[in-house]
Short mmCIF file of C-alpha atoms in Angstrom, two decimals:
data_model
loop_
_atom_site.label_atom_id
_atom_site.label_comp_id
_atom_site.label_asym_id
_atom_site.label_seq_id
_atom_site.Cartn_x
_atom_site.Cartn_y
_atom_site.Cartn_z
CA MET K 249 -10.67 -4.45 -52.95
CA SER K 250 -9.63 -8.49 -53.85
CA LEU K 251 -7.27 -9.21 -56.56
CA ARG K 252 -9.40 -10.39 -58.44
CA THR K 253 -12.20 -7.54 -58.52
CA ARG K 254 -8.62 -5.58 -58.79
CA LEU K 255 -6.79 -7.78 -62.08
CA ILE K 256 -10.86 -7.31 -63.57
CA LEU K 257 -11.16 -3.72 -63.58
CA SER K 258 -7.59 -3.21 -64.46
CA TYR K 259 -7.85 -5.33 -67.48
CA ALA K 260 -11.31 -3.44 -68.39
CA LEU K 261 -9.25 0.15 -67.56
CA ILE K 262 -6.77 -1.31 -70.26
CA ILE K 263 -9.42 -2.83 -72.78
CA VAL K 264 -11.10 0.90 -72.72
CA LEU K 265 -7.55 2.90 -72.91
CA CYS K 266 -7.15 0.62 -76.16
CA LEU K 267 -10.96 1.47 -77.36
CA SER K 268 -9.97 5.41 -77.57
CA ILE K 269 -6.65 5.00 -78.88
CA ALA K 270 -7.81 2.81 -81.43
CA ALA K 271 -11.06 5.87 -81.72
CA ALA K 272 -8.33 8.59 -82.14
CA SER K 273 -6.32 6.53 -84.82
CA LEU K 274 -9.51 5.83 -86.50
CA LEU K 275 -10.25 9.86 -86.78
CA VAL K 276 -6.76 10.35 -88.49
CA LEU K 277 -7.13 7.53 -90.89
CA PHE K 278 -10.62 8.36 -92.26
CA GLN K 279 -9.51 12.26 -91.53
CA ASN K 280 -6.90 11.17 -94.64
CA TYR K 281 -8.97 9.00 -95.99
CA ARG K 282 -12.07 11.47 -96.91
CA ASP K 283 -10.22 14.17 -97.95
CA LYS K 284 -8.91 11.49 -101.01
CA LEU K 285 -12.39 10.01 -101.61
CA ALA K 286 -13.97 14.11 -101.82
CA MET K 287 -10.39 14.57 -104.07
CA ALA K 288 -12.28 12.28 -106.53
CA ARG K 289 -15.20 12.30 -106.29
CA LEU K 290 -14.63 16.27 -107.69
CA THR K 291 -12.35 14.50 -110.78
CA ASP K 292 -15.52 12.84 -111.74
CA MET K 293 -17.19 15.23 -111.82
CA ALA K 294 -15.46 17.18 -113.21
CA LEU K 295 -16.14 15.33 -116.81
CA PRO K 296 -18.67 16.46 -117.57
CA ILE K 297 -18.67 19.41 -116.67
CA SER K 298 -15.09 20.02 -119.23
CA VAL K 299 -16.67 18.19 -121.38
CA GLN K 300 -19.63 20.83 -121.80
CA VAL K 301 -16.72 23.27 -121.79
CA ARG K 302 -15.25 22.40 -124.93
CA ALA K 303 -19.14 21.91 -126.56
CA LEU K 304 -19.49 26.16 -125.47
CA ALA K 305 -16.37 26.90 -126.97
CA ARG K 306 -16.99 25.38 -130.17
CA GLY K 307 -20.34 27.61 -129.88
CA GLN K 308 -22.42 24.29 -130.38
CA VAL K 309 -24.10 25.91 -126.50
CA SER K 310 -24.38 28.74 -124.81
CA LEU K 311 -23.12 29.91 -122.18
CA ASN K 312 -26.63 29.94 -120.43
CA GLU K 313 -27.00 26.62 -120.45
CA ILE K 314 -24.20 25.46 -119.91
CA TRP K 315 -24.45 27.42 -117.14
CA GLU K 316 -27.97 26.58 -115.90
CA ARG K 317 -27.00 22.33 -115.39
CA VAL K 318 -23.42 23.52 -113.65
CA GLN K 319 -25.62 25.11 -111.24
CA GLU K 320 -28.22 22.37 -111.00
CA GLN K 321 -25.37 19.79 -110.70
CA SER K 322 -24.04 22.41 -108.14
CA ASP K 323 -27.28 21.69 -106.18
CA ALA K 324 -27.24 18.12 -106.38
CA THR K 325 -23.95 17.68 -105.21
CA GLY K 326 -23.72 20.60 -102.82
CA THR K 327 -20.28 21.38 -104.80
CA ALA K 328 -19.09 25.08 -105.44
CA ILE K 329 -18.33 25.59 -109.54
CA PHE K 330 -15.88 28.65 -110.22
CA VAL K 331 -14.15 29.45 -113.67
CA LEU K 332 -11.05 31.14 -112.79
CA ASP K 333 -9.17 33.41 -115.41
CA ARG K 334 -5.29 33.61 -115.80
CA GLU K 335 -4.99 36.14 -113.31
CA GLY K 336 -6.57 33.49 -110.57
CA ASP K 337 -10.16 35.68 -110.50
CA VAL K 338 -13.20 34.66 -110.42
CA VAL K 339 -15.66 34.93 -114.18
CA LYS K 340 -18.07 32.20 -112.53
CA GLN K 341 -19.60 31.29 -109.93
CA ALA K 342 -22.16 28.70 -108.95
CA SER K 343 -22.54 27.66 -105.31
CA PRO K 344 -25.15 25.07 -104.55
CA LYS K 345 -28.67 26.47 -103.79
CA GLY K 346 -27.90 30.19 -103.53
CA LYS K 347 -25.80 29.71 -101.40
CA TYR K 348 -22.57 31.82 -101.25
CA TRP K 349 -18.96 29.97 -101.14
CA GLU K 350 -14.82 32.10 -101.12
CA ALA K 351 -14.05 31.09 -103.77
CA PRO K 352 -9.98 29.48 -103.36
CA LYS K 353 -6.92 32.13 -104.16
CA LEU K 354 -4.47 30.01 -106.38
CA THR K 355 -0.64 31.01 -106.49
CA SER K 356 0.31 31.16 -109.97
CA LYS K 357 2.76 28.13 -109.11
CA VAL K 358 -1.18 26.47 -108.46
CA LEU K 359 -2.50 27.20 -111.73
CA ALA K 360 1.09 27.04 -113.71
CA GLN K 361 0.92 23.26 -112.07
CA SER K 362 -3.17 22.44 -113.44
CA LYS K 363 -1.84 22.93 -117.21
CA GLN K 364 0.33 19.47 -116.33
CA ARG K 365 -2.20 18.10 -114.23
CA PRO K 366 -4.87 18.51 -112.46
CA ALA K 367 -4.27 20.09 -109.29
CA ARG K 368 -5.69 19.27 -105.80
CA GLY K 369 -5.68 20.73 -101.90
CA THR K 370 -7.35 22.55 -99.25
CA TYR K 371 -7.95 26.33 -98.63
CA ILE K 372 -9.93 28.17 -95.82
CA THR K 373 -11.77 31.10 -96.17
CA SER K 374 -12.59 33.76 -94.38
CA LYS K 375 -14.94 32.94 -92.33
CA GLY K 376 -12.89 29.91 -90.75
CA GLU K 377 -14.48 27.14 -92.96
CA THR K 378 -12.06 24.32 -94.52
CA PHE K 379 -12.85 23.67 -98.70
CA ILE K 380 -11.60 20.82 -100.66
CA TYR K 381 -10.37 21.58 -104.55
CA ALA K 382 -9.97 20.24 -107.31
CA ALA K 383 -8.26 22.41 -110.09
CA PHE K 384 -8.69 21.71 -114.09
CA SER K 385 -6.99 23.86 -116.78
CA LEU K 386 -8.90 24.68 -119.94
CA THR K 387 -5.75 26.62 -121.32
CA GLY K 388 -6.55 26.08 -125.44
CA LEU K 389 -10.10 26.32 -124.76
CA PHE K 390 -10.73 30.00 -125.83
CA LYS K 391 -9.65 32.03 -128.13
CA PRO K 392 -7.78 35.15 -125.48
CA LEU K 393 -9.21 37.64 -126.63
CA ASN K 394 -9.84 39.58 -123.13
CA PRO K 395 -8.06 38.69 -119.38
CA ASN K 396 -11.17 37.82 -118.23
CA SER K 397 -10.86 34.47 -120.72
CA PRO K 398 -12.08 30.87 -118.33
CA GLU K 399 -8.22 29.68 -117.81
CA THR K 400 -8.83 27.20 -114.75
CA LEU K 401 -12.19 25.09 -113.93
CA VAL K 402 -11.86 24.75 -110.19
CA LEU K 403 -14.52 22.74 -108.26
CA ALA K 404 -15.11 22.70 -104.47
CA MET K 405 -16.70 21.32 -101.28
CA PRO K 406 -16.44 21.54 -97.58
CA ARG K 407 -14.15 19.44 -95.53
CA GLN K 408 -15.94 16.90 -93.30
CA ASN K 409 -14.16 16.21 -90.50
CA ALA K 410 -13.25 12.75 -89.27
CA LEU K 411 -15.74 12.65 -85.93
CA GLY K 412 -18.30 13.70 -88.49
CA PHE K 413 -17.57 11.67 -90.50
CA LEU K 414 -17.29 8.75 -88.00
CA LEU K 415 -21.20 9.91 -86.72
CA ALA K 416 -22.21 9.36 -89.98
CA TYR K 417 -21.42 5.68 -89.72
CA ALA K 418 -22.03 5.61 -85.86
CA ARG K 419 -24.13 3.14 -84.98
CA PRO K 420 -22.11 0.04 -86.85
CA PHE K 421 -19.26 1.26 -84.83
CA LEU K 422 -20.76 1.77 -82.06
CA TRP K 423 -22.09 -1.55 -82.26
CA ALA K 424 -18.51 -3.24 -82.90
CA GLY K 425 -16.97 -1.21 -79.90
CA LEU K 426 -19.42 -2.33 -77.97
CA ILE K 427 -19.03 -6.29 -78.81
CA ALA K 428 -15.33 -5.57 -78.31
CA LEU K 429 -15.46 -4.14 -74.71
CA VAL K 430 -17.84 -7.08 -73.63
CA VAL K 431 -15.97 -10.01 -75.73
CA SER K 432 -12.44 -8.12 -74.25
CA VAL K 433 -14.22 -8.13 -70.87
CA VAL K 434 -14.77 -12.24 -70.59
CA ILE K 435 -11.51 -12.48 -71.95
CA ALA K 436 -10.26 -10.73 -68.93
CA PHE K 437 -12.18 -12.36 -66.47
CA VAL K 438 -10.89 -15.23 -67.38
CA LEU K 439 -7.09 -14.02 -67.34
CA ALA K 440 -8.15 -12.60 -64.46
CA ARG K 441 -9.65 -15.82 -62.29
CA SER K 442 -6.23 -17.68 -64.26
CA VAL K 443 -3.96 -15.51 -61.69
CA TYR K 444 -6.09 -14.97 -59.05
CA VAL K 445 -7.27 -19.15 -58.40
CA PRO K 446 -4.08 -20.12 -58.43
CA VAL K 447 -3.36 -16.89 -55.57
CA ARG K 448 -6.11 -17.94 -53.31
CA ARG K 449 -5.43 -21.64 -53.22
CA ILE K 450 -1.70 -20.36 -52.15
CA SER K 451 -3.01 -17.90 -50.02
CA GLU K 452 -5.06 -20.74 -48.22
CA ALA K 453 -2.94 -22.93 -47.78
CA ALA K 454 -0.53 -19.91 -46.32
CA ASP K 455 -3.17 -19.47 -43.58
CA ARG K 456 -3.56 -23.70 -42.77
CA ILE K 457 -0.24 -23.37 -42.08
CA ALA K 458 -0.05 -20.55 -39.65
CA GLN K 459 -2.89 -21.99 -38.22
CA GLY K 460 -1.20 -25.01 -37.67
CA ASN K 461 -1.66 -27.23 -39.99
CA TYR K 462 1.36 -27.83 -41.84
CA ASP K 463 0.39 -30.87 -44.80
CA GLN K 464 -0.63 -28.71 -47.57
CA GLU K 465 0.24 -28.49 -50.79
CA VAL K 466 -1.14 -26.98 -53.67
CA PRO K 467 -1.39 -28.38 -57.41
CA ILE K 468 1.09 -27.28 -59.85
CA LYS K 469 -1.24 -26.03 -62.78
CA GLY K 470 -1.07 -22.42 -64.45
CA ASP K 471 1.05 -20.46 -66.28
CA LYS K 472 4.75 -20.99 -65.83
CA GLU K 473 5.09 -18.38 -63.29
CA VAL K 474 2.39 -19.88 -61.62
CA LYS K 475 3.47 -23.13 -61.69
CA GLY K 476 6.54 -22.18 -60.11
CA LEU K 477 4.85 -20.29 -57.64
CA ALA K 478 2.40 -23.39 -56.71
CA LEU K 479 6.03 -25.79 -56.61
CA SER K 480 8.37 -22.69 -54.56
CA PHE K 481 5.09 -22.75 -51.96
CA ASN K 482 5.40 -26.79 -51.92
CA GLN K 483 8.85 -26.32 -51.47
CA MET K 484 8.59 -24.25 -48.77
CA ALA K 485 5.82 -26.55 -47.04
CA ARG K 486 7.69 -28.75 -46.56
CA GLN K 487 10.40 -27.49 -45.79
CA VAL K 488 8.37 -25.63 -42.99
CA LYS K 489 7.34 -28.91 -41.86
CA GLN K 490 10.53 -30.46 -41.94
CA SER K 491 11.43 -27.60 -39.56
CA GLN K 492 9.24 -28.34 -37.23
CA GLN K 493 9.18 -31.25 -36.85
CA THR K 494 12.45 -31.00 -36.28
CA LEU K 495 12.34 -28.94 -34.01
CA ARG K 496 9.83 -31.16 -31.61
CA ASP K 497 12.14 -33.77 -31.86
CA PHE K 498 14.80 -31.27 -30.93
CA VAL K 499 12.59 -30.91 -28.00
CA ALA K 500 11.39 -34.52 -26.85
CA ASN K 501 15.44 -35.26 -27.73
CA VAL K 502 17.18 -32.36 -25.65
CA SER K 503 14.09 -33.23 -22.37
CA HIS K 504 15.38 -36.92 -22.73
CA GLU K 505 18.75 -35.96 -23.03
CA LEU K 506 18.31 -33.83 -19.35
CA ARG K 507 15.94 -35.88 -17.60
CA SER K 508 18.73 -38.52 -16.71
CA PRO K 509 21.31 -36.16 -15.18
CA LEU K 510 18.37 -34.17 -13.76
CA THR K 511 17.10 -37.09 -12.12
CA SER K 512 19.89 -38.16 -10.79
CA ILE K 513 20.85 -34.80 -9.40
CA LYS K 514 17.13 -34.97 -7.60
CA GLY K 515 17.83 -38.26 -6.23
CA PHE K 516 21.35 -37.62 -5.12
CA ALA K 517 20.55 -34.35 -3.96
CA GLN K 518 17.33 -35.58 -1.59
CA ALA K 519 19.43 -38.63 -0.11
CA ILE K 520 22.01 -36.13 0.92
CA THR K 521 18.86 -33.67 2.46
CA ASP K 522 16.53 -36.58 4.11
CA GLY K 523 19.54 -38.07 5.04
CA THR K 524 19.71 -41.41 3.49
CA THR K 525 23.44 -40.79 2.39
CA LYS K 526 24.19 -41.13 6.03
CA ASP K 527 28.53 -41.81 6.28
CA LYS K 528 30.56 -39.13 4.66
CA GLN K 529 31.76 -42.31 2.06
CA SER K 530 28.17 -41.90 0.73
CA GLN K 531 28.12 -38.85 1.25
CA ILE K 532 30.67 -38.19 -1.19
CA LYS K 533 30.05 -40.28 -3.60
CA ALA K 534 26.53 -38.80 -3.86
CA ALA K 535 28.08 -35.39 -4.71
CA SER K 536 30.46 -36.79 -6.82
CA ILE K 537 28.15 -38.17 -9.26
CA ILE K 538 26.04 -35.11 -8.46
CA GLU K 539 29.10 -32.94 -10.37
CA ASP K 540 29.52 -35.70 -12.90
CA GLU K 541 25.72 -35.28 -13.97
CA SER K 542 26.04 -31.96 -13.75
CA LYS K 543 28.97 -31.69 -15.81
CA ARG K 544 27.14 -33.97 -18.80
CA MET K 545 24.35 -30.83 -18.49
CA MET K 546 27.00 -28.24 -19.11
CA ARG K 547 28.38 -30.37 -21.60
CA LEU K 548 25.08 -31.07 -23.52
CA VAL K 549 24.36 -27.61 -23.04
CA ASP K 550 27.38 -25.99 -24.38
CA ASP K 551 26.89 -28.35 -27.94
CA LEU K 552 23.80 -27.24 -28.46
CA LEU K 553 24.63 -23.37 -27.89
CA GLU K 554 27.66 -24.25 -30.61
CA LEU K 555 25.34 -26.16 -32.45
CA SER K 556 22.71 -23.64 -33.23
CA LYS K 557 25.76 -20.62 -33.43
CA LEU K 558 27.53 -22.48 -36.15
CA GLU K 559 23.58 -23.70 -38.51
CA SER K 560 23.04 -19.73 -37.35
CA GLY K 561 26.24 -18.63 -38.90
CA GLN K 562 27.22 -16.63 -35.74
CA ILE K 563 30.20 -17.73 -35.30
CA THR K 564 33.17 -17.05 -38.21
CA MET K 565 36.05 -19.57 -38.84
CA ALA K 566 38.75 -17.68 -38.79
CA ARG K 567 40.72 -17.42 -42.17
CA GLU K 568 44.71 -18.85 -41.65
CA THR K 569 46.41 -21.03 -43.67
CA VAL K 570 46.59 -24.26 -42.33
CA ASP K 571 49.48 -27.67 -43.04
CA ILE K 572 46.70 -30.63 -42.94
CA LYS K 573 49.94 -32.93 -42.45
CA GLU K 574 50.90 -31.38 -39.83
CA LEU K 575 47.72 -30.78 -38.21
CA LEU K 576 45.95 -34.58 -39.18
CA GLU K 577 49.54 -35.17 -37.25
CA HIS K 578 49.07 -33.71 -34.18
CA CYS K 579 45.94 -35.00 -33.85
CA ARG K 580 47.52 -38.52 -33.81
CA ASP K 581 49.49 -37.44 -31.11
CA ILE K 582 46.82 -36.50 -29.02
CA PHE K 583 45.24 -40.11 -29.11
CA ALA K 584 48.62 -42.13 -29.59
CA MET K 585 48.67 -43.45 -25.54
CA ARG K 586 44.72 -43.80 -25.66
CA SER K 587 44.80 -46.13 -28.90
CA GLU K 588 47.94 -48.07 -27.04
CA GLU K 589 45.46 -48.65 -24.05
CA LYS K 590 42.16 -49.94 -25.79
CA GLY K 591 44.60 -51.93 -27.82
CA VAL K 592 44.38 -50.58 -30.88
CA LYS K 593 46.39 -49.47 -33.73
CA LEU K 594 45.83 -46.05 -35.18
CA THR K 595 47.76 -45.70 -38.19
CA LEU K 596 48.26 -42.43 -40.12
CA GLU K 597 49.29 -42.19 -44.47
CA MET K 598 49.57 -38.46 -46.32
CA GLN K 599 50.82 -37.94 -49.48
CA PRO K 600 51.94 -34.79 -50.47
CA LEU K 601 49.14 -32.37 -49.78
CA SER K 602 48.56 -28.54 -50.41
CA ALA K 603 47.38 -26.60 -47.67
CA ALA K 604 44.09 -25.29 -47.03
CA SER K 605 42.54 -22.36 -45.60
CA GLY K 606 40.24 -21.93 -43.02
CA ASP K 607 40.29 -21.98 -38.75
CA ILE K 608 42.80 -24.73 -37.42
CA ASP K 609 40.96 -24.86 -34.06
CA ARG K 610 38.01 -25.73 -35.84
CA LEU K 611 39.19 -28.15 -38.18
CA GLU K 612 41.33 -29.87 -35.00
CA GLN K 613 37.65 -30.11 -33.91
CA VAL K 614 36.24 -32.11 -36.40
CA PHE K 615 39.65 -34.69 -37.00
CA ASN K 616 39.65 -35.08 -33.27
CA ASN K 617 35.86 -35.78 -33.05
CA LEU K 618 36.32 -38.05 -35.17
CA ILE K 619 39.57 -40.37 -34.91
CA ASP K 620 37.50 -39.99 -30.65
CA ASN K 621 34.70 -41.86 -32.23
CA ALA K 622 36.71 -44.33 -34.35
CA LEU K 623 38.60 -45.65 -31.21
CA LYS K 624 35.14 -45.75 -29.40
CA HIS K 625 33.46 -48.35 -31.41
CA THR K 626 36.58 -50.55 -32.33
CA PRO K 627 37.28 -53.36 -30.36
CA ARG K 628 40.61 -54.40 -28.74
CA GLY K 629 42.72 -56.21 -31.83
CA GLY K 630 41.22 -53.02 -34.96
CA LYS K 631 42.47 -50.85 -36.49
CA VAL K 632 41.58 -46.82 -36.50
CA SER K 633 43.06 -45.77 -39.70
CA ILE K 634 44.23 -41.09 -40.74
CA THR K 635 44.51 -41.53 -44.70
CA ALA K 636 44.95 -38.11 -46.54
CA HIS K 637 45.02 -37.59 -50.24
CA GLN K 638 44.16 -34.79 -53.26
CA PRO K 639 42.16 -36.06 -55.66
CA ALA K 640 42.39 -33.01 -57.18
CA THR K 641 44.31 -29.78 -57.66
CA SER K 642 41.51 -27.12 -55.46
CA LEU K 643 40.18 -30.29 -53.25
CA THR K 644 42.09 -32.54 -49.96
CA GLU K 645 40.76 -35.55 -48.66
CA VAL K 646 40.90 -36.41 -45.02
CA THR K 647 39.33 -39.81 -44.27
CA VAL K 648 39.15 -42.02 -41.21
CA SER K 649 38.42 -45.52 -41.40
CA ASP K 650 37.46 -47.96 -38.00
CA THR K 651 37.68 -52.06 -38.18
CA GLY K 652 34.55 -51.52 -36.17
CA PRO K 653 31.00 -53.59 -36.49
CA GLY K 654 29.89 -50.55 -38.36
CA ILE K 655 26.53 -48.61 -39.00
CA PRO K 656 23.72 -50.20 -39.87
CA PRO K 657 21.65 -49.11 -43.81
CA GLU K 658 18.48 -48.20 -42.22
CA GLU K 659 20.55 -45.84 -39.19
CA LEU K 660 23.39 -44.81 -41.51
CA ARG K 661 21.01 -41.75 -42.49
CA HIS K 662 20.95 -40.44 -39.30
CA VAL K 663 24.78 -39.86 -37.92
CA PHE K 664 24.45 -36.45 -38.71
CA GLU K 665 21.42 -36.18 -37.17
CA ARG K 666 21.51 -34.49 -33.77
CA PHE K 667 22.24 -36.75 -30.85
CA TYR K 668 22.05 -39.78 -33.21
CA ARG K 669 24.92 -42.32 -31.12
CA VAL K 670 25.72 -45.57 -32.34
CA ASN K 671 25.87 -47.45 -28.55
CA ASN K 672 27.34 -51.16 -30.13
CA SER K 673 28.70 -51.15 -26.31
CA GLY K 674 25.99 -50.62 -24.46
CA THR K 675 26.77 -47.85 -22.52
CA LYS K 676 25.81 -43.90 -23.75
CA THR K 677 28.53 -41.70 -24.21
CA GLY K 678 28.99 -38.32 -25.34
CA THR K 679 25.99 -35.36 -26.06
CA GLY K 680 25.86 -36.83 -29.88
CA LEU K 681 25.49 -33.70 -31.05
CA GLY K 682 29.66 -34.26 -32.15
CA LEU K 683 29.00 -35.19 -34.74
CA ALA K 684 26.43 -32.44 -35.88
CA ILE K 685 28.87 -30.34 -35.10
CA ALA K 686 31.80 -31.81 -37.04
CA LYS K 687 30.14 -31.91 -40.79
CA GLU K 688 28.56 -27.61 -39.74
CA ILE K 689 32.47 -26.70 -39.31
CA ALA K 690 33.55 -28.34 -42.43
CA LYS K 691 30.34 -26.83 -44.39
CA ALA K 692 31.83 -23.88 -43.10
CA HIS K 693 35.01 -24.38 -44.35
CA GLY K 694 33.25 -24.74 -48.29
CA GLY K 695 33.58 -28.56 -47.66
CA ASN K 696 31.55 -32.01 -46.52
CA ILE K 697 31.78 -34.81 -44.59
CA ALA K 698 30.72 -37.87 -46.02
CA VAL K 699 30.01 -41.39 -44.04
CA PHE K 700 30.45 -45.23 -45.74
CA SER K 701 30.01 -48.30 -43.65
CA LYS K 702 28.99 -51.87 -43.10
CA LEU K 703 27.71 -54.22 -40.62
CA ASN K 704 30.77 -56.26 -39.52
CA ASP K 705 33.35 -54.17 -42.24
CA GLY K 706 34.06 -50.79 -40.33
CA THR K 707 32.72 -47.69 -40.93
CA ARG K 708 34.19 -44.39 -43.03
CA PHE K 709 34.46 -41.10 -42.86
CA VAL K 710 35.59 -39.07 -45.80
CA VAL K 711 35.97 -34.92 -44.92
CA THR K 712 36.53 -32.91 -47.97
CA LEU K 713 37.97 -29.72 -47.85
CA PRO K 714 39.03 -27.03 -50.44
CA ALA K 715 42.31 -27.37 -50.96
CA SER K 716 44.71 -23.40 -50.77
CA PRO K 717 47.79 -23.13 -52.93
CA THR K 718 49.34 -20.97 -49.79
CA VAL K 719 53.04 -22.13 -49.23
CA PRO K 720 52.20 -23.82 -45.65
CA PRO K 721 52.56 -22.76 -42.05
CA PRO K 722 55.90 -23.13 -39.79
CA SER K 723 55.30 -26.32 -37.83
CA ARG K 724 53.30 -25.76 -34.75
CA ASN K 725 55.31 -26.56 -31.65
#
């Protein structure tokens, strides 16, 4: 069953339930309304009968004459008319068209109440029929010659239930219900369409993505929730497209990076095998190149595995107190000899720093990578500077800057991508994964790395890390 069919059926079921509840409510409401209407009718009918009874009391007409008129009125209106004595017993009775209807058994309390104002209510006969009655006092109209003197006038009629009342008006109610049902179903169809059409568009677009067509986008329109769903789908589609493109680029880059060492290994291995390298010195040179290229491949594979684990969260960072000042001094000492040999000045300037919480070995890897890159791209006579300060009590900022040639603006956004290498020297060094790994390590510590560069004005890498209020640990040996 399709979503559209389920929505329309569910709306139709709700509509039918609502109409049924409305009909049941009408039964209750009309029952009360019918009772009030019947009692008002009995009150109106009692007025002319009271006038005739008063005429009888004054001796103007005889009882037989009055009772003939009362019987005619009973037949015409379908109402039973009773005259009761002071004990509540029937003195005279008129039932419509010769029917015999039981008189109500009024209590003394009701009889007393009728002397003040008309008493109204319902009673049930011995046959289980329900009647509505209205009782009016006749006290004072007749002389109390005997206990059977008329004291109360009672008018009663069968109580018509609400269902019977509704059946009497069944046709207009039926038409109204059918019109309401048709209109409601049309509205339900429109509402269902507003839901299932956007969902169908998203479903079809998802099917096309599953078939490899990633350039998909659905229109953002409809209700708030539908717009939100469409917006989320478009974002997901763009991310899937980007991920697939990244995967294709990654495969292409890995293939490209591996082709060169594999070509060298294959060539020199073949040279050794077919005897091209006849002397021992040539064989040693070929074997050395094969070893170097193998090591290069191993570094590339190791870096790829490490980056993959970092991005997927498989590597858990240690949480220990790290003295950033001591760590930076240690990193400077590692590269001090290399900077002297290259003729590049390496400086370290630090303000008082709070300790950080993290993995000291991984953080050392980040700073070593940045200093190593800075030295690679700084010419002789240049300068590499390491500065550290706290722009806020909860933040530590470390900057590694150089006076190298800088990075072109159009390439600056690619710096942290896999296999990206700034190649100003004309030689390939490294795997091109160091900065990507460094950024993932910084993100795993709750920090980040940003890069700023201008052509012929050097490059700055800024590492931000959350500071810890803990006391720095003892100096490392």
